[in-house]
Coordinates of C-alpha atoms (C1' of nucleotides) in Angstrom, one line a residue:
Chain A
M992 CA 90.8 -30.2 207.4
E993 CA 90.9 -31.1 203.8
N994 CA 92.7 -34.1 202.6
D995 CA 95.0 -32.1 200.5
D996 CA 96.2 -30.4 203.6
W997 CA 96.6 -33.7 205.3
D998 CA 98.6 -35.1 202.5
L999 CA 101.0 -32.4 202.6
F1000 CA 101.4 -32.5 206.2
S1001 CA 101.9 -36.2 206.1
I1002 CA 104.6 -35.7 203.5
V1003 CA 106.5 -33.2 205.6
R1004 CA 106.1 -35.0 208.8
S1005 CA 107.1 -38.3 207.4
C1006 CA 110.1 -36.6 205.9
K1007 CA 111.0 -35.1 209.2
A1008 CA 110.6 -38.3 211.1
I1009 CA 112.9 -40.1 208.8
T1010 CA 115.4 -37.3 208.8
Y1011 CA 116.0 -37.1 212.4
T1012 CA 116.5 -40.7 213.3
A1013 CA 120.0 -39.9 214.4
P1014 CA 119.6 -37.0 216.7
A1015 CA 123.0 -36.4 218.1
T1016 CA 124.5 -36.5 214.7
F1017 CA 122.1 -34.5 212.8
C1018 CA 121.2 -31.8 215.1
E1019 CA 124.6 -31.1 216.6
T1020 CA 127.6 -32.0 214.5
A1021 CA 127.6 -34.1 211.5
T1022 CA 130.4 -36.6 211.8
P1023 CA 131.9 -37.5 208.4
T1024 CA 133.1 -40.8 209.6
L1025 CA 129.9 -42.1 210.8
P1026 CA 129.2 -45.7 210.0
I1027 CA 126.7 -46.2 207.3
T1028 CA 123.3 -47.0 208.7
T1029 CA 120.4 -48.4 206.9
N1030 CA 117.0 -48.0 208.4
T1031 CA 114.5 -50.3 207.0
I1032 CA 110.9 -49.3 207.3
T1033 CA 108.8 -52.3 207.6
N1034 CA 105.4 -50.8 207.7
N1035 CA 103.9 -47.5 207.0
T1036 CA 103.8 -45.5 210.2
I1037 CA 106.1 -42.8 211.4
S1038 CA 105.7 -41.6 214.9
P1039 CA 107.4 -38.4 215.9
H1040 CA 106.9 -37.7 219.6
N1041 CA 109.3 -34.9 220.0
T1042 CA 108.2 -31.7 221.6
T1043 CA 111.6 -30.4 222.1
P1044 CA 111.5 -26.8 221.1
N1045 CA 114.9 -26.3 219.6
C1046 CA 115.5 -29.4 217.6
F1047 CA 113.7 -31.8 215.5
D1048 CA 116.0 -34.6 216.5
D1049 CA 114.0 -36.4 219.0
F1050 CA 112.1 -38.8 217.0
T1051 CA 111.7 -42.4 217.8
L1052 CA 110.7 -44.9 215.2
T1053 CA 109.3 -47.8 217.0
L1054 CA 109.2 -51.4 216.3
E1055 CA 106.6 -52.9 214.2
N1056 CA 103.3 -53.7 215.8
S1057 CA 104.0 -51.5 218.8
T1058 CA 101.4 -49.1 220.0
I1059 CA 102.4 -45.5 219.5
Q1060 CA 100.9 -42.4 220.7
I1061 CA 101.0 -39.7 218.2
F1062 CA 101.4 -36.2 219.3
P1063 CA 100.3 -33.3 217.2
L1064 CA 102.9 -31.2 215.6
K1065 CA 103.9 -27.9 216.8
P1066 CA 103.1 -24.8 214.9
N1067 CA 106.4 -24.4 213.3
D1068 CA 107.5 -27.9 212.8
F1069 CA 107.9 -27.3 209.2
I1070 CA 109.3 -23.9 209.1
E1071 CA 112.5 -25.4 207.9
L1072 CA 110.7 -25.9 204.6
D1073 CA 111.4 -22.2 204.0
K1074 CA 114.6 -23.4 202.8
L1075 CA 113.3 -25.8 200.4
I1076 CA 115.1 -25.8 197.2
I1077 CA 114.0 -27.9 194.4
C1078 CA 116.3 -28.9 191.6
S1079 CA 113.9 -30.9 189.8
N1080 CA 115.7 -31.8 186.7
P1081 CA 116.4 -35.4 186.9
T1082 CA 118.0 -35.7 183.6
K1083 CA 121.3 -34.4 184.7
I1084 CA 123.0 -37.4 186.1
I1085 CA 126.2 -37.3 187.9
P1086 CA 127.4 -40.7 188.8
I1087 CA 128.4 -40.6 192.4
S1088 CA 131.6 -42.5 191.7
T1089 CA 132.8 -39.7 189.4
T1090 CA 132.0 -36.8 191.5
S1091 CA 135.2 -35.9 193.2
D1092 CA 133.9 -33.0 195.3
I1093 CA 131.4 -35.0 197.2
P1094 CA 132.2 -35.4 200.8
T1095 CA 132.6 -38.8 202.2
P1096 CA 129.0 -39.9 202.7
S1097 CA 127.5 -41.3 205.8
V1098 CA 124.4 -42.8 204.6
T1099 CA 121.1 -43.4 206.2
T1100 CA 118.9 -45.6 204.1
T1101 CA 115.2 -45.8 204.6
T1102 CA 113.3 -48.6 203.0
I1103 CA 109.6 -48.4 202.6
P1104 CA 108.2 -51.6 201.3
T1105 CA 104.8 -51.6 199.8
S1106 CA 102.8 -54.3 198.4
S1107 CA 104.6 -54.3 195.1
S1108 CA 107.7 -52.2 195.5
T1109 CA 110.2 -50.7 197.9
T1110 CA 111.4 -47.2 198.1
T1111 CA 114.9 -46.8 199.2
I1112 CA 116.4 -43.5 200.0
I1113 CA 120.0 -43.2 200.6
T1114 CA 120.8 -39.9 202.0
T1115 CA 124.1 -38.5 202.9
P1116 CA 124.3 -35.9 205.6
S1117 CA 126.9 -33.4 204.8
T1118 CA 130.2 -33.4 206.5
T1119 CA 131.4 -30.8 209.1
T1120 CA 131.9 -28.3 206.3
I1121 CA 129.0 -27.3 204.2
P1122 CA 129.8 -28.2 200.7
N1123 CA 128.7 -26.0 197.9
R1124 CA 127.2 -29.0 196.2
I1125 CA 125.6 -31.8 197.9
T1126 CA 125.4 -35.0 196.0
T1127 CA 124.4 -38.1 197.7
D1128 CA 121.1 -39.4 196.7
T1129 CA 121.5 -42.6 194.9
I1130 CA 118.6 -44.6 193.8
T1131 CA 118.9 -47.9 192.2
N1132 CA 115.9 -49.2 190.6
T1133 CA 115.0 -52.6 189.3
S1134 CA 111.9 -52.4 187.2
S1135 CA 109.3 -55.0 187.0
Q1136 CA 111.0 -56.2 183.8
G1137 CA 114.1 -56.9 185.8
I1138 CA 116.0 -54.0 184.3
S1139 CA 118.3 -52.5 186.9
Y1140 CA 119.6 -49.0 186.6
Q1141 CA 121.2 -46.5 188.7
N1142 CA 120.3 -42.9 189.1
S1143 CA 122.3 -40.4 191.0
M1144 CA 121.1 -37.0 191.6
F1145 CA 123.0 -33.9 192.2
F1146 CA 121.7 -31.1 194.3
N1147 CA 123.2 -27.7 194.4
F1148 CA 122.3 -25.2 197.0
P1149 CA 124.5 -22.2 196.5
T1150 CA 121.7 -19.8 197.0
L1151 CA 120.5 -21.6 200.0
V1152 CA 123.9 -21.5 201.6
E1153 CA 124.4 -17.9 200.9
Q1154 CA 121.2 -16.7 202.1
Q1155 CA 120.4 -18.8 205.0
Q1156 CA 123.6 -20.4 206.1
M1157 CA 122.1 -23.8 206.4
Q1158 CA 123.6 -26.2 208.8
P1159 CA 124.7 -29.6 207.7
S1160 CA 121.8 -31.2 209.4
E1161 CA 119.4 -29.2 207.4
F1162 CA 120.5 -30.5 204.0
T1163 CA 119.5 -34.0 204.8
E1164 CA 116.0 -33.0 205.4
L1165 CA 115.7 -31.1 202.3
E1166 CA 117.2 -33.9 200.3
K1167 CA 114.8 -36.4 201.7
W1168 CA 111.9 -34.1 201.1
I1169 CA 112.9 -33.8 197.5
L1170 CA 113.5 -37.4 197.1
Q1171 CA 110.3 -38.5 198.5
F1172 CA 107.9 -35.9 197.2
N1173 CA 109.3 -34.6 194.0
P1174 CA 107.9 -37.0 191.5
T1175 CA 110.7 -36.2 189.1
T1176 CA 113.4 -37.4 191.5
T1177 CA 111.9 -40.2 193.5
I1178 CA 111.9 -43.6 192.1
P1179 CA 110.4 -46.5 193.9
I1180 CA 112.6 -49.4 194.0
S1181 CA 111.9 -53.1 194.1
A1182 CA 115.5 -54.0 194.6
I1183 CA 118.3 -52.1 196.3
T1184 CA 121.9 -52.0 195.3
T1185 CA 124.6 -49.6 196.2
P1186 CA 126.8 -48.0 193.6
N1187 CA 129.7 -47.8 195.9
P1188 CA 131.3 -51.1 196.5
T1189 CA 133.2 -49.9 199.4
T1190 CA 130.0 -48.9 201.2
S1191 CA 128.7 -51.3 203.8
I1192 CA 125.2 -50.9 205.0
T1193 CA 123.9 -52.1 208.3
S1194 CA 120.2 -52.3 208.7
T1195 CA 118.3 -50.8 211.5
P1196 CA 114.6 -51.6 211.2
I1197 CA 112.2 -48.7 211.5
S1198 CA 108.6 -49.4 211.7
F1199 CA 105.6 -47.6 210.4
T1200 CA 102.0 -48.2 211.0
A1201 CA 99.1 -47.3 208.8
P1202 CA 97.1 -44.6 210.6
I1203 CA 99.2 -41.6 210.0
A1204 CA 100.0 -41.9 206.4
T1205 CA 99.9 -44.4 203.6
I1206 CA 102.5 -44.1 201.1
N1207 CA 101.5 -45.2 197.6
T1208 CA 104.1 -45.5 195.0
T1209 CA 103.7 -46.0 191.4
T1210 CA 106.7 -47.2 189.5
T1211 CA 107.6 -47.0 185.9
T1212 CA 110.6 -48.1 184.1
T1213 CA 111.9 -44.9 182.7
P1214 CA 115.2 -44.5 184.3
I1215 CA 116.7 -41.3 183.0
I1216 CA 113.8 -38.9 182.4
P1217 CA 111.2 -39.7 184.9
T1218 CA 109.0 -36.8 184.0
T1219 CA 105.9 -38.6 184.9
T1220 CA 107.4 -41.8 185.9
T1221 CA 107.0 -41.8 189.6
T1222 CA 104.4 -40.3 191.8
T1223 CA 104.6 -40.5 195.5
T1224 CA 101.4 -39.6 197.1
M1225 CA 100.3 -39.8 200.6
N1226 CA 96.9 -40.4 201.8
N1227 CA 95.6 -39.6 205.1
S1228 CA 93.1 -41.6 207.1
E1229 CA 93.5 -39.7 210.3
T1230 CA 93.4 -36.0 210.4
N1231 CA 92.2 -35.0 213.8
G1232 CA 94.9 -33.5 216.0
I1233 CA 97.5 -33.6 213.4
N1234 CA 97.1 -30.6 211.2
Q1235 CA 96.0 -28.1 213.7
Y1236 CA 99.0 -26.1 212.8
S1237 CA 98.9 -26.2 209.2
T1238 CA 101.7 -24.1 207.9
V1239 CA 102.8 -25.7 204.7
S1240 CA 101.3 -23.1 202.7
N1241 CA 103.1 -23.5 199.4
F1242 CA 103.2 -27.1 198.9
P1243 CA 100.0 -27.4 197.1
M1244 CA 101.5 -25.2 194.5
V1245 CA 104.6 -27.3 194.3
V1246 CA 102.6 -30.4 193.8
E1247 CA 100.5 -28.8 191.1
Q1248 CA 103.5 -27.5 189.3
Q1249 CA 104.7 -30.9 189.0
Q1250 CA 101.5 -32.1 187.7
V1251 CA 101.6 -29.5 185.0
Q1252 CA 104.8 -30.9 183.9
A1253 CA 103.1 -34.2 183.4
N1254 CA 100.9 -32.4 181.0
Q1255 CA 103.9 -31.4 179.0
N1256 CA 103.0 -27.8 179.3
R1257 CA 105.8 -26.4 181.3
V1258 CA 108.6 -28.8 181.0
S1259 CA 111.2 -26.2 180.8
V1260 CA 109.6 -24.4 183.7
F1261 CA 110.3 -27.1 186.1
N1262 CA 113.8 -27.4 185.2
S1263 CA 114.3 -23.9 186.2
I1264 CA 112.9 -24.0 189.6
S1265 CA 115.6 -23.3 192.0
C1266 CA 113.9 -22.2 195.2
I1267 CA 110.4 -22.1 196.5
K1268 CA 110.2 -20.1 199.7
T1269 CA 107.5 -21.0 202.1
T1270 CA 106.4 -19.1 205.0
T1271 CA 104.1 -19.6 207.9
T1272 CA 101.6 -17.3 209.4
N1273 CA 101.6 -19.2 212.6
F1274 CA 105.2 -19.1 213.5
H1275 CA 106.0 -19.0 217.2
N1276 CA 109.6 -18.4 218.1
E1277 CA 109.1 -19.8 221.6
L1278 CA 108.0 -23.1 220.2
N1279 CA 110.4 -23.7 217.5
H1280 CA 113.8 -22.7 216.5
P1281 CA 114.0 -20.4 213.6
L1282 CA 116.1 -22.2 211.1
V1283 CA 115.9 -19.5 208.6
P1284 CA 116.1 -15.7 208.8
Q1285 CA 113.0 -14.1 209.8
E1286 CA 111.1 -12.3 207.2
P1287 CA 109.9 -8.8 207.9
H1288 CA 107.1 -8.5 210.3
R1289 CA 103.7 -8.9 208.6
N1290 CA 100.4 -7.6 209.7
H1291 CA 97.6 -9.8 210.6
N1292 CA 96.3 -11.5 207.4
Q1293 CA 99.2 -10.1 205.4
L1294 CA 100.4 -12.4 202.8
P1295 CA 104.0 -13.7 203.2
I1296 CA 106.5 -11.3 202.0
L1297 CA 108.9 -12.9 199.6
L1298 CA 111.5 -10.4 199.1
P1299 CA 112.8 -9.4 195.8
Q1300 CA 115.2 -12.0 194.8
T1301 CA 117.7 -11.5 192.1
S1302 CA 120.4 -14.0 191.4
S1303 CA 121.3 -15.4 194.8
T1304 CA 120.8 -12.5 197.0
T1305 CA 117.9 -11.9 199.2
L1306 CA 117.0 -8.3 199.5
L1307 CA 115.7 -7.3 202.8
N1308 CA 112.5 -5.3 202.9
T1309 CA 114.0 -2.1 204.2
N1310 CA 112.1 0.2 202.1
P1311 CA 111.2 3.1 204.3
K1312 CA 108.2 4.0 202.2
Q1313 CA 106.4 0.8 203.1
Q1314 CA 107.1 1.5 206.7
K1315 CA 105.7 4.9 206.3
I1316 CA 102.6 3.6 204.7
K1317 CA 102.2 1.1 207.5
S1318 CA 102.7 3.7 210.1
G1319 CA 99.6 5.5 208.9
K1320 CA 101.5 8.7 208.8
R1321 CA 99.8 10.0 205.7
K1322 CA 96.4 10.1 204.4
N1323 CA 96.8 6.7 202.7
N1324 CA 96.7 4.8 205.8
N1325 CA 93.9 2.3 206.1
Q1326 CA 93.9 2.0 202.4
M1327 CA 94.6 -1.1 200.6
T1328 CA 98.2 -1.0 199.5
V1329 CA 99.9 -3.5 197.1
V1330 CA 103.5 -3.4 196.2
N1331 CA 104.8 -4.9 193.0
Y1332 CA 108.3 -5.2 191.8
V1333 CA 108.3 -5.2 188.1
K1334 CA 110.6 -4.7 185.2
A1335 CA 110.3 -1.6 183.3
N1336 CA 108.3 -3.0 180.5
K1337 CA 105.8 -4.6 182.9
I1338 CA 104.8 -1.3 184.3
S1339 CA 103.1 -0.3 181.2
E1340 CA 100.9 -3.4 181.4
D1341 CA 98.7 -1.7 183.8
S1342 CA 95.3 -1.4 182.4
W1343 CA 94.2 1.7 184.2
R1344 CA 94.6 5.3 183.3
W1345 CA 96.9 7.3 185.4
R1346 CA 97.9 10.9 185.6
K1347 CA 101.1 11.9 187.2
Y1348 CA 100.6 14.5 189.8
G1349 CA 103.9 14.7 191.5
Q1350 CA 107.4 13.6 191.8
K1351 CA 109.7 13.7 194.8
P1352 CA 113.2 12.8 195.5
I1353 CA 113.4 10.3 198.2
K1354 CA 116.0 10.5 200.9
G1355 CA 118.5 7.8 200.6
S1356 CA 117.5 6.8 197.1
P1357 CA 119.1 8.1 193.9
H1358 CA 115.8 7.6 192.1
P1359 CA 112.8 9.9 192.6
R1360 CA 109.3 8.6 193.4
S1361 CA 106.5 9.4 191.0
Y1362 CA 102.9 9.8 192.1
F1363 CA 100.0 8.9 189.9
K1364 CA 96.3 9.2 190.3
C1365 CA 93.6 7.4 188.5
S1366 CA 92.5 9.7 185.7
S1367 CA 89.4 7.9 184.6
F1368 CA 87.2 9.5 187.2
N1369 CA 87.8 12.5 189.3
D1370 CA 86.4 10.8 192.4
C1371 CA 88.5 7.7 192.0
L1372 CA 91.0 7.5 194.9
A1373 CA 93.2 4.9 193.4
K1374 CA 96.8 6.0 193.3
K1375 CA 100.0 4.6 192.2
L1376 CA 103.6 5.2 193.2
V1377 CA 106.5 4.2 191.1
E1378 CA 110.1 4.2 192.2
K1379 CA 113.1 2.5 190.8
I1380 CA 114.8 0.3 193.3
N1381 CA 118.5 -0.3 193.7
T1382 CA 119.0 -3.8 192.7
G1383 CA 121.3 -3.3 189.8
E1384 CA 118.4 -4.2 187.6
D1385 CA 115.8 -2.2 185.9
T1386 CA 113.3 -3.0 188.5
Y1387 CA 110.7 -0.7 189.8
E1388 CA 108.6 -0.8 192.9
V1389 CA 105.1 0.0 192.0
T1390 CA 102.8 0.7 194.9
Y1391 CA 99.1 0.7 194.3
I1392 CA 97.1 2.5 196.9
G1393 CA 93.4 2.4 197.3
E1394 CA 90.8 0.9 195.0
H1395 CA 89.2 2.0 191.9
N1396 CA 85.6 2.8 192.2
H1397 CA 84.8 2.2 188.6
K1398 CA 85.3 -0.3 185.9
K1399 CA 88.4 -0.2 183.7
P1400 CA 88.2 2.3 180.9
A1401 CA 86.2 0.7 178.1
N1402 CA 88.6 2.2 175.7
N1403 CA 91.7 1.2 177.4
R1404 CA 94.0 4.0 176.8
N1405 CA 96.7 2.6 178.9
S1406 CA 98.6 1.6 175.9
I1407 CA 98.7 5.3 175.1
V1408 CA 98.3 7.2 178.2
G1409 CA 99.7 4.8 180.6
T1410 CA 102.7 4.1 178.6
S1411 CA 103.1 7.7 177.8
C1412 CA 104.5 7.9 181.2
W1413 CA 107.0 5.2 180.5
N1414 CA 107.8 4.9 176.9
M1415 CA 107.0 8.0 175.1
S1416 CA 109.1 11.1 174.8
S1417 CA 107.9 12.8 177.9
N1418 CA 110.9 11.7 179.9
S1419 CA 108.6 12.0 182.8
G1420 CA 109.8 11.7 186.3
L1421 CA 110.5 8.1 185.9
D1422 CA 113.8 8.9 184.7
V1423 CA 113.4 5.7 183.5
V1424 CA 112.1 2.7 182.0
R1425 CA 114.0 1.8 179.1
E1426 CA 114.8 -1.9 179.0
V1427 CA 112.5 -4.7 178.5
G1428 CA 112.6 -7.6 180.9
C1429 CA 110.6 -9.7 183.1
C1430 CA 109.5 -9.5 186.6
S1431 CA 112.3 -10.4 188.8
N1432 CA 110.5 -11.4 191.9
V1433 CA 108.5 -14.3 193.1
R1434 CA 106.2 -13.8 195.9
N1435 CA 103.0 -14.6 197.5
L1436 CA 102.7 -18.2 196.7
G1437 CA 101.4 -18.9 200.1
F1438 CA 98.2 -18.1 201.8
P1439 CA 97.1 -18.2 205.3
G1440 CA 94.5 -20.7 204.2
E1441 CA 97.0 -22.7 202.5
S1442 CA 94.8 -25.7 202.1
N1443 CA 92.8 -23.7 199.6
M1444 CA 95.7 -23.0 197.4
P1445 CA 94.8 -25.6 194.8
Y1446 CA 91.3 -24.4 194.9
L1447 CA 92.2 -20.8 194.6
K1448 CA 94.5 -21.5 191.8
N1449 CA 92.0 -23.5 190.0
E1450 CA 89.4 -20.8 190.5
V1451 CA 91.8 -18.2 189.2
I1452 CA 92.7 -20.2 186.2
K1453 CA 89.1 -21.0 185.6
N1454 CA 88.4 -17.3 185.4
A1455 CA 91.5 -16.5 183.5
G1456 CA 89.6 -15.5 180.4
K1457 CA 87.8 -12.8 182.4
L1458 CA 90.8 -11.3 183.8
D1459 CA 94.0 -9.7 182.7
S1460 CA 97.3 -9.1 184.3
S1461 CA 96.0 -6.2 186.3
D1462 CA 93.0 -7.8 187.7
M1463 CA 92.9 -8.8 191.3
I1464 CA 90.9 -11.2 193.1
M1465 CA 89.8 -10.4 196.6
V1466 CA 89.0 -13.1 198.9
P1467 CA 87.5 -12.6 202.3
F1468 CA 89.9 -14.0 204.8
D1469 CA 87.3 -16.0 206.5
E1470 CA 86.5 -17.7 203.3
L1471 CA 90.0 -18.8 203.0
E1472 CA 89.7 -20.8 206.1
R1473 CA 86.7 -22.7 205.0
E1474 CA 86.7 -25.7 202.8
N1475 CA 84.3 -24.3 200.3
S1476 CA 85.6 -20.8 200.0
N1477 CA 84.3 -18.7 197.2
I1478 CA 86.2 -16.3 195.2
F1479 CA 84.9 -13.3 193.5
S1480 CA 86.7 -11.1 191.2
D1481 CA 86.3 -7.4 191.2
E1482 CA 87.5 -5.4 188.3
S1483 CA 87.7 -2.4 190.4
K1484 CA 90.4 -3.8 192.5
I1485 CA 93.8 -2.3 192.0
P1486 CA 96.1 -4.0 189.6
D1487 CA 98.5 -6.5 190.7
R1488 CA 101.3 -8.7 189.5
E1489 CA 103.1 -10.8 192.0
A1490 CA 101.6 -8.6 194.6
K1491 CA 102.1 -8.6 198.3
L1492 CA 99.5 -7.2 200.5
I1493 CA 101.0 -4.6 202.7
E1494 CA 98.0 -3.2 204.4
S1495 CA 94.3 -3.5 203.9
S1496 CA 91.5 -1.3 204.8
N1497 CA 89.6 -4.4 205.6
E1498 CA 91.6 -7.0 207.5
D1499 CA 89.3 -9.6 206.4
D1500 CA 90.3 -9.2 202.9
I1501 CA 93.2 -10.8 201.2
L1502 CA 94.4 -10.0 197.8
I1503 CA 95.2 -12.8 195.5
P1504 CA 97.3 -12.0 192.6
N1505 CA 96.1 -13.0 189.1
M1506 CA 98.0 -16.2 189.2
T1507 CA 97.4 -17.0 185.6
N1508 CA 99.8 -14.3 184.8
M1509 CA 101.8 -14.7 187.9
L1510 CA 102.6 -18.2 187.2
D1511 CA 104.2 -17.3 184.0
D1512 CA 106.4 -14.8 185.7
F1513 CA 106.9 -17.2 188.5
F1514 CA 108.4 -19.8 186.3
L1515 CA 110.2 -17.3 184.2
N1516 CA 111.9 -15.9 187.2
F1517 CA 113.1 -19.3 188.2
N1518 CA 114.6 -19.5 184.8
N1519 CA 116.3 -16.2 185.4
I1520 CA 117.5 -17.2 188.8
N1521 CA 119.2 -20.1 187.3
N1522 CA 120.7 -18.0 184.6
G1523 CA 118.9 -20.0 182.1
S1524 CA 120.4 -23.3 183.2
P1525 CA 117.9 -26.0 183.4
F1526 CA 119.8 -27.3 186.4
C1527 CA 120.9 -25.6 189.4
Chain B
dA176 C1' 90.5 21.0 173.6
dG177 C1' 91.8 17.6 176.3
dC178 C1' 94.9 15.3 178.8
dC179 C1' 99.3 14.8 180.0
dT180 C1' 103.9 15.9 182.6
dT181 C1' 106.7 19.1 185.1
dT182 C1' 107.9 21.4 189.1
dG183 C1' 107.9 24.6 192.9
dA184 C1' 105.1 25.5 196.8
dC185 C1' 102.4 23.9 200.3
dC186 C1' 100.8 20.6 203.7
dA187 C1' 100.9 16.8 207.1
dG188 C1' 103.0 13.5 210.1
dC189 C1' 106.7 12.5 213.0
dG190 C1' 110.7 12.8 216.1
Chain C
dT29 C1' 107.9 24.3 218.3
dC30 C1' 110.7 23.2 214.6
dG31 C1' 112.9 20.8 211.0
dC32 C1' 112.8 16.9 208.1
dT33 C1' 110.5 14.0 205.0
dG34 C1' 107.1 12.6 202.0
dG35 C1' 102.5 13.5 199.8
dT36 C1' 99.7 16.7 197.3
dC37 C1' 98.3 20.8 194.8
dA38 C1' 98.1 23.6 191.0
dA39 C1' 100.0 26.6 187.5
dA40 C1' 102.5 26.2 183.3
dG41 C1' 103.6 24.1 179.3
dG42 C1' 103.8 20.1 175.9
dC43 C1' 101.7 16.8 172.9

DNA sequence: AGCCTTTGACCAGCG
DNA sequence: TCGCTGGTCAAAGGC
């Protein structure tokens, strides 16, 4: 298991262990009048030993110097990360003392001393009612220069509440995750103060020991805009038996996104991130409780299906066409099928030449479906289906079926031919395509071989100059599971943007979208989700 | 002339 | 077997 994997796992697990130190309160019913408890972590080991299937609450944090047996995590221990919402703009400070709609906090404080600094996380579980806004993370920092400042962060989870009906106990975990592992929001502290003079804190020591994870913190003195101020990393020195169920597929991406911010390349991008949905390919209902709605069934090796998401609504994947394709009813079965959801203007960015050969009204849909064939070569079996979807936006579902057996046209006529279908006067069966927008979906940021995500991404970016938005990279599944997987690009692969793999003729193949382009849309979509607001 | 869209007919899969 | 539905064909016409 690669260290990157381990780091992520350590992150999550540490987070979880800290979160569920008060089982009865967190898992069942949050009590708003709980006395404030401070848990001081005196060394660096967290030891979850819970195997209870339906709750993550059975963690015991043992005393320092005690011998702890570490049990491997269950396959779905981190499925709750599906609900991760990152509001990573730390510049919007809402002093806790002036926030009237914050529920009365019951605070759990975790202190992680290091050789030079101490990280304190004060987390407030929500009260019995789920507030629309959760504000409770207060970090007070005293820099090495002796300058003290206070930073309160405000988390807003409207989408989360709507979509997944999170329980109060779940917020705490997310908040802690964000606090600990989002470099823009976690500030290591060398001194702790509380902004609320009426809050009393009692200390309950929690011990950590080194083998599981080492938390390294780097502290700077930038209090308000800690763009690159704080980095919390976790190094692993013991991997065996811990990550056998690696399911944190998307966190490498999250980490890398934040690193990009440090390069000043996508500052606005990070401010727009509102939700990163993660999925697991190893979920077992019998082993863990499903804290989030189940995504549609996926075939073996099928990438996670992140459903079209506009505003705050999750659209279920109820498209009967995909089910038809999966059923193998028609001739297209066993062919590689990729579905994109794109705005009208993005459809024309397809680099291939297509000829429309049919149009059919689809039962239950006010919009007809158009059928296209690759017109570059007569024997090319690549097809393309286009259908407007009912999302209230000018969004189209573009389904690519089969693979091109040739290179792209040297003289790319797509700008003429391809777009003739969309933008010229033909008014072809796409009754359609008028407005210009951006892709409205974010999908497929996770891979079954999640540990390779940074590698894959780097490889894609490295080859960005050779690809365009319609290229696709095909990765043998087995390769994904190896440390040194190799990626090869194939220009004949069907185009893809933000693609999800629905079905493959070769179950060992996984289609990886051209992430160079995808990332742009990815970030852009988060902007859109937030309605342009840099903060949730 | 070449390539496209349109559109009704036909075909295939499924219940 | 039949009807429904969706996918494909191919003639006609447009650019």
